[in-house]
Amino acid sequence: MKIFLSLFLVVLVSCKTKNTEIIVKNETPKNVILLIADGTGLSQVSAAFYFKETTPNYERFKHIGLIKTSSSRQDITDSAAGATAFASGVKTYNGAIGVANDSTEVSTMIEIAAQNKIKSGVVATSSIVHATPASFYAHAFKRSYYEEIAADLVASEVDFFAGGGIKFFNKRADGLDLIENLEAKKFNIDTTALGNFNNIKDYNKVGYLLAADGMPKVLEGRGDYLTKATDLGIQFLNKDKQNFFLMVEGSQVDWGGHDNDADYLISELIDFDDAVGKALDFAEKDGNTLVVVTADHETGGFTLASTIKKRENGTSYTDYSEITPTFSTGGHSATLIPVFAYGPGAAEFSGIYENTEIFHKIVALTGWRQ
């Protein structure tokens, strides 16, 4: 009997060891898609559940966490410090792009990806030199150094980009035409419209600069640019079955919050959710892709409040059957921000932690070396 029990325990331990090895192996993503809805807190996410005509893609996630967003010097972060936390894993001061609190340069996710022979891309509905996309490839003491940031994009190892901001490349104070510099680096640059994959698949690098500065609003006819750009970026970066990192920003959820414009905010949030769906569709088929969805901070103090109505006698009452989006500020707030994760290693993103952990968790899971 003792011999039987001993053999049983050996087999049991062996099974557990094998299962553990399988789990560890499967928890190493080959690709990472990080989607950032600038200015989006839990109320903004909730808006998709009330105002989107179809089921939000946010509902497809099973692993959800919360991040603390304060920058190194301020309780309330801006997009530059928030994105630098994601891109480099350090806390820095508001306005800083790819530099630490002492203004020294820090390695960005795209630089680290290149060192590990990982393809990379950035997509935004702002200009491509705006704070969030810039933090993944550039280094600047101030986020407003747009022309210097554009030069950093040319010097970077990014393989695919799409957004606005052409004026920072070809209508510069120094008279340089950085479009020519990008083309010299084997980029195919399009300034008219997104192409299709068959038209770009043979190029080494591809860039889209589709507006002088930020892209138009959804409400002004931008259409499904963000979803298409996300899909195109995934196809291009994955064309040779190479590992890749892609950052996608829904930039203008933040702008709707700053404007205290609920229609603007909600339309941009729903548009972003559609892009999330495209990333999840790819990840589900691929099986080796980690999708992380979060935001740098909340903007506007946005709330899905009940509607205040008047009775015939002039007194007010609260109608809980009707929602009126409201705002408490024209700036950012310090609320915790949700994180949604799907794919290999997704469980690591549960819990409450600093925003810098987004970077550290991705690097640890992928094994990319700095």
GROMACS .gro file of C-alpha atoms in nm:
model
  370
    1MET     CA    1   0.000   0.000   0.000
    2LYS     CA    2   0.283   0.241   0.088
    3ILE     CA    3   0.453   0.161  -0.242
    4PHE     CA    4   0.129   0.234  -0.429
    5LEU     CA    5   0.084   0.569  -0.249
    6SER     CA    6   0.444   0.665  -0.324
    7LEU     CA    7   0.401   0.587  -0.693
    8PHE     CA    8   0.070   0.779  -0.698
    9LEU     CA    9   0.234   1.087  -0.546
   10VAL     CA   10   0.520   1.073  -0.795
   11VAL     CA   11   0.272   1.058  -1.085
   12LEU     CA   12   0.064   1.338  -0.931
   13VAL     CA   13   0.368   1.564  -0.888
   14SER     CA   14   0.480   1.486  -1.242
   15CYS     CA   15   0.139   1.581  -1.379
   16LYS     CA   16   0.141   1.908  -1.187
   17THR     CA   17   0.491   1.986  -1.311
   18LYS     CA   18   0.391   1.922  -1.671
   19ASN     CA   19   0.077   2.133  -1.635
   20THR     CA   20   0.280   2.415  -1.483
   21GLU     CA   21   0.526   2.402  -1.772
   22ILE     CA   22   0.239   2.420  -2.020
   23ILE     CA   23   0.087   2.719  -1.841
   24VAL     CA   24   0.419   2.902  -1.827
   25LYS     CA   25   0.483   2.830  -2.195
   26ASN     CA   26   0.138   2.946  -2.299
   27GLU     CA   27   0.160   3.262  -2.088
   28THR     CA   28   0.436   3.408  -2.307
   29PRO     CA   29   0.275   3.628  -2.573
   30LYS     CA   30   0.446   3.668  -2.908
   31ASN     CA   31   0.258   3.987  -2.988
   32VAL     CA   32   0.127   4.275  -2.775
   33ILE     CA   33  -0.145   4.522  -2.871
   34LEU     CA   34  -0.180   4.806  -2.621
   35LEU     CA   35  -0.489   5.021  -2.673
   36ILE     CA   36  -0.514   5.351  -2.486
   37ALA     CA   37  -0.836   5.553  -2.475
   38ASP     CA   38  -0.697   5.887  -2.366
   39GLY     CA   39  -0.902   6.046  -2.087
   40THR     CA   40  -1.116   5.739  -2.025
   41GLY     CA   41  -1.224   5.644  -1.675
   42LEU     CA   42  -1.486   5.393  -1.569
   43SER     CA   43  -1.776   5.629  -1.646
   44GLN     CA   44  -1.654   5.675  -2.002
   45VAL     CA   45  -1.628   5.296  -2.042
   46SER     CA   46  -1.976   5.263  -1.890
   47ALA     CA   47  -2.112   5.500  -2.152
   48ALA     CA   48  -2.054   5.234  -2.418
   49PHE     CA   49  -2.296   5.004  -2.236
   50TYR     CA   50  -2.571   5.266  -2.245
   51PHE     CA   51  -2.515   5.441  -2.576
   52LYS     CA   52  -2.361   5.185  -2.814
   53GLU     CA   53  -2.620   5.008  -3.027
   54THR     CA   54  -2.429   4.677  -3.012
   55THR     CA   55  -2.267   4.495  -2.720
   56PRO     CA   56  -1.944   4.676  -2.627
   57ASN     CA   57  -1.620   4.488  -2.688
   58TYR     CA   58  -1.517   4.582  -2.334
   59GLU     CA   59  -1.756   4.307  -2.223
   60ARG     CA   60  -1.536   4.042  -2.385
   61PHE     CA   61  -1.263   4.077  -2.119
   62LYS     CA   62  -1.239   3.847  -1.817
   63HIS     CA   63  -0.929   3.996  -1.654
   64ILE     CA   64  -0.971   4.351  -1.520
   65GLY     CA   65  -0.754   4.565  -1.293
   66LEU     CA   66  -0.708   4.925  -1.179
   67ILE     CA   67  -0.409   5.155  -1.207
   68LYS     CA   68  -0.296   5.451  -1.000
   69THR     CA   69  -0.200   5.733  -1.234
   70SER     CA   70  -0.024   6.012  -1.041
   71SER     CA   71   0.292   6.145  -1.205
   72SER     CA   72   0.625   6.194  -1.026
   73ARG     CA   73   0.551   6.554  -0.923
   74GLN     CA   74   0.174   6.587  -0.951
   75ASP     CA   75  -0.123   6.401  -0.805
   76ILE     CA   76  -0.301   6.436  -1.139
   77THR     CA   77  -0.108   6.321  -1.443
   78ASP     CA   78  -0.115   6.450  -1.798
   79SER     CA   79  -0.095   6.234  -2.110
   80ALA     CA   80   0.281   6.274  -2.152
   81ALA     CA   81   0.372   6.148  -1.806
   82GLY     CA   82   0.099   5.883  -1.823
   83ALA     CA   83   0.213   5.746  -2.157
   84THR     CA   84   0.580   5.755  -2.054
   85ALA     CA   85   0.483   5.535  -1.757
   86PHE     CA   86   0.332   5.284  -2.003
   87ALA     CA   87   0.612   5.310  -2.257
   88SER     CA   88   0.914   5.312  -2.027
   89GLY     CA   89   0.803   5.201  -1.682
   90VAL     CA   90   0.907   5.516  -1.496
   91LYS     CA   91   0.720   5.795  -1.321
   92THR     CA   92   0.803   6.135  -1.464
   93TYR     CA   93   0.676   6.494  -1.452
   94ASN     CA   94   0.378   6.624  -1.647
   95GLY     CA   95   0.480   6.722  -1.999
   96ALA     CA   96   0.776   6.485  -2.021
   97ILE     CA   97   0.814   6.254  -2.321
   98GLY     CA   98   1.043   5.952  -2.282
   99VAL     CA   99   1.252   6.106  -2.004
  100ALA     CA  100   1.269   6.035  -1.631
  101ASN     CA  101   1.195   6.278  -1.348
  102ASP     CA  102   1.556   6.403  -1.370
  103SER     CA  103   1.515   6.459  -1.748
  104THR     CA  104   1.748   6.175  -1.847
  105GLU     CA  105   1.634   5.967  -2.142
  106VAL     CA  106   1.474   5.630  -2.072
  107SER     CA  107   1.429   5.338  -2.312
  108THR     CA  108   1.088   5.327  -2.478
  109MET     CA  109   0.884   5.021  -2.567
  110ILE     CA  110   0.958   5.064  -2.938
  111GLU     CA  111   1.331   5.093  -2.873
  112ILE     CA  112   1.318   4.779  -2.661
  113ALA     CA  113   1.112   4.600  -2.925
  114ALA     CA  114   1.369   4.687  -3.194
  115GLN     CA  115   1.652   4.554  -2.978
  116ASN     CA  116   1.463   4.227  -2.961
  117LYS     CA  117   1.389   4.220  -3.337
  118ILE     CA  118   1.021   4.289  -3.270
  119LYS     CA  119   0.824   4.488  -3.529
  120SER     CA  120   0.638   4.791  -3.391
  121GLY     CA  121   0.371   5.043  -3.478
  122VAL     CA  122   0.172   5.337  -3.342
  123VAL     CA  123  -0.178   5.452  -3.440
  124ALA     CA  124  -0.362   5.759  -3.312
  125THR     CA  125  -0.654   5.989  -3.389
  126SER     CA  126  -0.440   6.284  -3.281
  127SER     CA  127  -0.127   6.394  -3.462
  128ILE     CA  128   0.135   6.120  -3.453
  129VAL     CA  129   0.366   6.355  -3.256
  130HIS     CA  130   0.109   6.413  -2.981
  131ALA     CA  131   0.195   6.313  -2.625
  132THR     CA  132   0.072   5.954  -2.613
  133PRO     CA  133   0.210   5.817  -2.941
  134ALA     CA  134   0.528   6.024  -2.902
  135SER     CA  135   0.607   5.867  -2.565
  136PHE     CA  136   0.658   5.531  -2.732
  137TYR     CA  137   0.938   5.643  -2.967
  138ALA     CA  138   1.061   5.992  -2.870
  139HIS     CA  139   1.249   6.183  -2.599
  140ALA     CA  140   1.160   6.545  -2.517
  141PHE     CA  141   1.164   6.765  -2.207
  142LYS     CA  142   0.829   6.913  -2.315
  143ARG     CA  143   0.544   6.752  -2.503
  144SER     CA  144   0.502   7.072  -2.708
  145TYR     CA  145   0.834   7.021  -2.891
  146TYR     CA  146   0.642   6.876  -3.185
  147GLU     CA  147   0.903   6.937  -3.454
  148GLU     CA  148   1.177   6.776  -3.244
  149ILE     CA  149   0.945   6.482  -3.176
  150ALA     CA  150   0.881   6.445  -3.550
  151ALA     CA  151   1.256   6.420  -3.602
  152ASP     CA  152   1.266   6.150  -3.335
  153LEU     CA  153   1.004   5.953  -3.529
  154VAL     CA  154   1.228   5.962  -3.835
  155ALA     CA  155   1.523   5.841  -3.626
  156SER     CA  156   1.320   5.570  -3.451
  157GLU     CA  157   1.283   5.203  -3.542
  158VAL     CA  158   0.904   5.214  -3.575
  159ASP     CA  159   0.775   5.011  -3.873
  160PHE     CA  160   0.417   5.135  -3.908
  161PHE     CA  161   0.238   5.452  -3.806
  162ALA     CA  162  -0.092   5.622  -3.880
  163GLY     CA  163  -0.230   5.953  -3.760
  164GLY     CA  164  -0.229   6.324  -3.832
  165GLY     CA  165   0.045   6.584  -3.798
  166ILE     CA  166   0.187   6.623  -4.148
  167LYS     CA  167   0.264   6.993  -4.087
  168PHE     CA  168   0.529   6.898  -3.831
  169PHE     CA  169   0.711   6.707  -4.105
  170ASN     CA  170   0.687   6.929  -4.413
  171LYS     CA  171   0.601   7.282  -4.290
  172ARG     CA  172   0.869   7.320  -4.030
  173ALA     CA  173   1.048   7.626  -3.893
  174ASP     CA  174   1.382   7.477  -4.001
  175GLY     CA  175   1.263   7.433  -4.359
  176LEU     CA  176   1.338   7.060  -4.364
  177ASP     CA  177   1.109   6.811  -4.535
  178LEU     CA  178   1.107   6.507  -4.309
  179ILE     CA  179   0.880   6.321  -4.550
  180GLU     CA  180   1.187   6.286  -4.771
  181ASN     CA  181   1.386   6.163  -4.472
  182LEU     CA  182   1.122   5.900  -4.396
  183GLU     CA  183   1.123   5.784  -4.757
  184ALA     CA  184   1.502   5.761  -4.743
  185LYS     CA  185   1.452   5.515  -4.455
  186LYS     CA  186   1.243   5.293  -4.685
  187PHE     CA  187   0.906   5.423  -4.563
  188ASN     CA  188   0.614   5.431  -4.801
  189ILE     CA  189   0.435   5.751  -4.692
  190ASP     CA  190   0.073   5.818  -4.781
  191THR     CA  191  -0.084   6.157  -4.707
  192THR     CA  192  -0.422   6.094  -4.869
  193ALA     CA  193  -0.595   5.790  -4.721
  194LEU     CA  194  -0.543   5.452  -4.560
  195GLY     CA  195  -0.461   5.188  -4.818
  196ASN     CA  196  -0.538   4.819  -4.806
  197PHE     CA  197  -0.300   4.546  -4.705
  198ASN     CA  198  -0.241   4.417  -5.057
  199ASN     CA  199  -0.113   4.759  -5.158
  200ILE     CA  200   0.142   4.785  -4.876
  201LYS     CA  201   0.244   4.427  -4.801
  202ASP     CA  202   0.565   4.446  -5.007
  203TYR     CA  203   0.699   4.757  -4.833
  204ASN     CA  204   0.950   4.747  -4.547
  205LYS     CA  205   0.790   5.033  -4.355
  206VAL     CA  206   0.464   5.224  -4.394
  207GLY     CA  207   0.343   5.559  -4.259
  208TYR     CA  208   0.016   5.749  -4.294
  209LEU     CA  209  -0.004   6.124  -4.224
  210LEU     CA  210  -0.364   6.208  -4.298
  211ALA     CA  211  -0.426   6.552  -4.146
  212ALA     CA  212  -0.231   6.871  -4.087
  213ASP     CA  213  -0.262   6.820  -3.711
  214GLY     CA  214  -0.520   6.602  -3.535
  215MET     CA  215  -0.758   6.383  -3.732
  216PRO     CA  216  -1.120   6.502  -3.773
  217LYS     CA  217  -1.379   6.405  -3.512
  218VAL     CA  218  -1.603   6.104  -3.566
  219LEU     CA  219  -1.889   6.356  -3.562
  220GLU     CA  220  -1.720   6.540  -3.848
  221GLY     CA  221  -1.694   6.239  -4.075
  222ARG     CA  222  -1.372   6.059  -3.977
  223GLY     CA  223  -1.554   5.732  -4.031
  224ASP     CA  224  -1.399   5.402  -3.926
  225TYR     CA  225  -1.039   5.523  -3.965
  226LEU     CA  226  -0.929   5.397  -3.622
  227THR     CA  227  -1.066   5.046  -3.674
  228LYS     CA  228  -0.918   5.025  -4.023
  229ALA     CA  229  -0.581   5.162  -3.913
  230THR     CA  230  -0.570   4.913  -3.626
  231ASP     CA  231  -0.651   4.625  -3.860
  232LEU     CA  232  -0.402   4.745  -4.121
  233GLY     CA  233  -0.129   4.784  -3.861
  234ILE     CA  234  -0.188   4.432  -3.731
  235GLN     CA  235  -0.182   4.283  -4.081
  236PHE     CA  236   0.131   4.472  -4.182
  237LEU     CA  237   0.330   4.400  -3.868
  238ASN     CA  238   0.224   4.035  -3.872
  239LYS     CA  239   0.274   3.981  -4.247
  240ASP     CA  240   0.583   3.761  -4.211
  241LYS     CA  241   0.454   3.603  -3.890
  242GLN     CA  242   0.706   3.814  -3.700
  243ASN     CA  243   0.639   3.913  -3.342
  244PHE     CA  244   0.509   4.267  -3.303
  245PHE     CA  245   0.410   4.546  -3.064
  246LEU     CA  246   0.131   4.787  -3.160
  247MET     CA  247   0.006   5.088  -2.963
  248VAL     CA  248  -0.336   5.226  -3.061
  249GLU     CA  249  -0.470   5.548  -2.912
  250GLY     CA  250  -0.825   5.676  -2.918
  251SER     CA  251  -0.693   6.028  -2.862
  252GLN     CA  252  -1.010   6.231  -2.880
  253VAL     CA  253  -1.211   6.077  -2.597
  254ASP     CA  254  -0.989   6.309  -2.394
  255TRP     CA  255  -1.070   6.610  -2.613
  256GLY     CA  256  -1.443   6.552  -2.571
  257GLY     CA  257  -1.387   6.548  -2.195
  258HIS     CA  258  -1.191   6.874  -2.202
  259ASP     CA  259  -1.470   7.033  -2.403
  260ASN     CA  260  -1.737   6.893  -2.165
  261ASP     CA  261  -1.905   6.771  -2.483
  262ALA     CA  262  -2.084   6.444  -2.411
  263ASP     CA  263  -2.173   6.370  -2.774
  264TYR     CA  264  -1.811   6.421  -2.879
  265LEU     CA  265  -1.679   6.205  -2.594
  266ILE     CA  266  -1.926   5.919  -2.637
  267SER     CA  267  -1.887   5.899  -3.015
  268GLU     CA  268  -1.509   5.878  -2.978
  269LEU     CA  269  -1.539   5.616  -2.703
  270ILE     CA  270  -1.765   5.397  -2.918
  271ASP     CA  271  -1.522   5.438  -3.208
  272PHE     CA  272  -1.237   5.325  -2.982
  273ASP     CA  273  -1.441   5.026  -2.866
  274ASP     CA  274  -1.474   4.919  -3.230
  275ALA     CA  275  -1.094   4.923  -3.261
  276VAL     CA  276  -1.070   4.714  -2.944
  277GLY     CA  277  -1.297   4.461  -3.114
  278LYS     CA  278  -1.063   4.440  -3.413
  279ALA     CA  279  -0.767   4.370  -3.184
  280LEU     CA  280  -0.960   4.106  -2.991
  281ASP     CA  281  -1.076   3.935  -3.310
  282PHE     CA  282  -0.714   3.897  -3.419
  283ALA     CA  283  -0.601   3.782  -3.074
  284GLU     CA  284  -0.872   3.517  -3.053
  285LYS     CA  285  -0.769   3.366  -3.388
  286ASP     CA  286  -0.396   3.403  -3.329
  287GLY     CA  287  -0.379   3.259  -2.978
  288ASN     CA  288  -0.040   3.419  -2.907
  289THR     CA  289  -0.136   3.785  -2.873
  290LEU     CA  290  -0.182   3.981  -2.551
  291VAL     CA  291  -0.433   4.266  -2.573
  292VAL     CA  292  -0.424   4.531  -2.300
  293VAL     CA  293  -0.678   4.816  -2.294
  294THR     CA  294  -0.647   5.108  -2.056
  295ALA     CA  295  -0.617   5.488  -2.033
  296ASP     CA  296  -0.361   5.737  -1.910
  297HIS     CA  297  -0.610   5.929  -1.693
  298GLU     CA  298  -0.972   6.041  -1.675
  299THR     CA  299  -1.079   6.374  -1.824
  300GLY     CA  300  -1.377   6.591  -1.742
  301GLY     CA  301  -1.495   6.432  -1.418
  302PHE     CA  302  -1.747   6.257  -1.642
  303THR     CA  303  -2.054   6.105  -1.477
  304LEU     CA  304  -2.359   5.919  -1.604
  305ALA     CA  305  -2.598   6.111  -1.382
  306SER     CA  306  -2.972   6.077  -1.349
  307THR     CA  307  -3.178   6.342  -1.520
  308ILE     CA  308  -3.316   6.629  -1.313
  309LYS     CA  309  -3.671   6.717  -1.414
  310LYS     CA  310  -3.930   6.974  -1.311
  311ARG     CA  311  -4.279   6.905  -1.180
  312GLU     CA  312  -4.572   7.122  -1.276
  313ASN     CA  313  -4.547   7.305  -0.944
  314GLY     CA  314  -4.187   7.401  -1.022
  315THR     CA  315  -4.012   7.162  -0.782
  316SER     CA  316  -3.736   6.934  -0.907
  317TYR     CA  317  -3.708   6.558  -0.892
  318THR     CA  318  -3.452   6.299  -1.002
  319ASP     CA  319  -3.559   6.067  -1.282
  320TYR     CA  320  -3.364   5.743  -1.240
  321SER     CA  321  -3.499   5.609  -1.567
  322GLU     CA  322  -3.306   5.861  -1.777
  323ILE     CA  323  -2.932   5.939  -1.798
  324THR     CA  324  -2.781   6.283  -1.847
  325PRO     CA  325  -2.401   6.282  -1.893
  326THR     CA  326  -2.243   6.550  -1.674
  327PHE     CA  327  -1.897   6.693  -1.607
  328SER     CA  328  -1.728   6.833  -1.298
  329THR     CA  329  -1.411   6.977  -1.455
  330GLY     CA  330  -1.260   7.082  -1.784
  331GLY     CA  331  -0.934   6.912  -1.691
  332HIS     CA  332  -0.810   6.575  -1.576
  333SER     CA  333  -0.901   6.391  -1.255
  334ALA     CA  334  -0.711   6.156  -1.024
  335THR     CA  335  -0.955   5.863  -1.032
  336LEU     CA  336  -0.823   5.509  -1.065
  337ILE     CA  337  -0.829   5.384  -1.425
  338PRO     CA  338  -0.950   5.039  -1.539
  339VAL     CA  339  -0.724   4.794  -1.722
  340PHE     CA  340  -0.866   4.516  -1.940
  341ALA     CA  341  -0.651   4.225  -2.061
  342TYR     CA  342  -0.699   3.928  -2.292
  343GLY     CA  343  -0.463   3.655  -2.409
  344PRO     CA  344  -0.142   3.498  -2.276
  345GLY     CA  345  -0.056   3.650  -1.938
  346ALA     CA  346  -0.384   3.843  -1.909
  347ALA     CA  347  -0.435   3.736  -1.547
  348GLU     CA  348  -0.125   3.937  -1.450
  349PHE     CA  349  -0.316   4.258  -1.513
  350SER     CA  350  -0.574   4.196  -1.240
  351GLY     CA  351  -0.545   4.384  -0.912
  352ILE     CA  352  -0.454   4.742  -0.823
  353TYR     CA  353  -0.110   4.877  -0.911
  354GLU     CA  354   0.086   5.175  -1.043
  355ASN     CA  355   0.058   5.269  -1.410
  356THR     CA  356   0.428   5.188  -1.457
  357GLU     CA  357   0.343   4.821  -1.401
  358ILE     CA  358   0.176   4.807  -1.743
  359PHE     CA  359   0.525   4.836  -1.892
  360HIS     CA  360   0.690   4.599  -1.646
  361LYS     CA  361   0.422   4.332  -1.684
  362ILE     CA  362   0.447   4.341  -2.064
  363VAL     CA  363   0.827   4.318  -2.059
  364ALA     CA  364   0.822   4.037  -1.802
  365LEU     CA  365   0.561   3.835  -1.991
  366THR     CA  366   0.723   3.871  -2.333
  367GLY     CA  367   1.079   3.827  -2.211
  368TRP     CA  368   1.192   4.128  -2.413
  369ARG     CA  369   1.532   4.238  -2.286
  370GLN     CA  370   1.616   4.602  -2.221
   0.00000   0.00000   0.00000
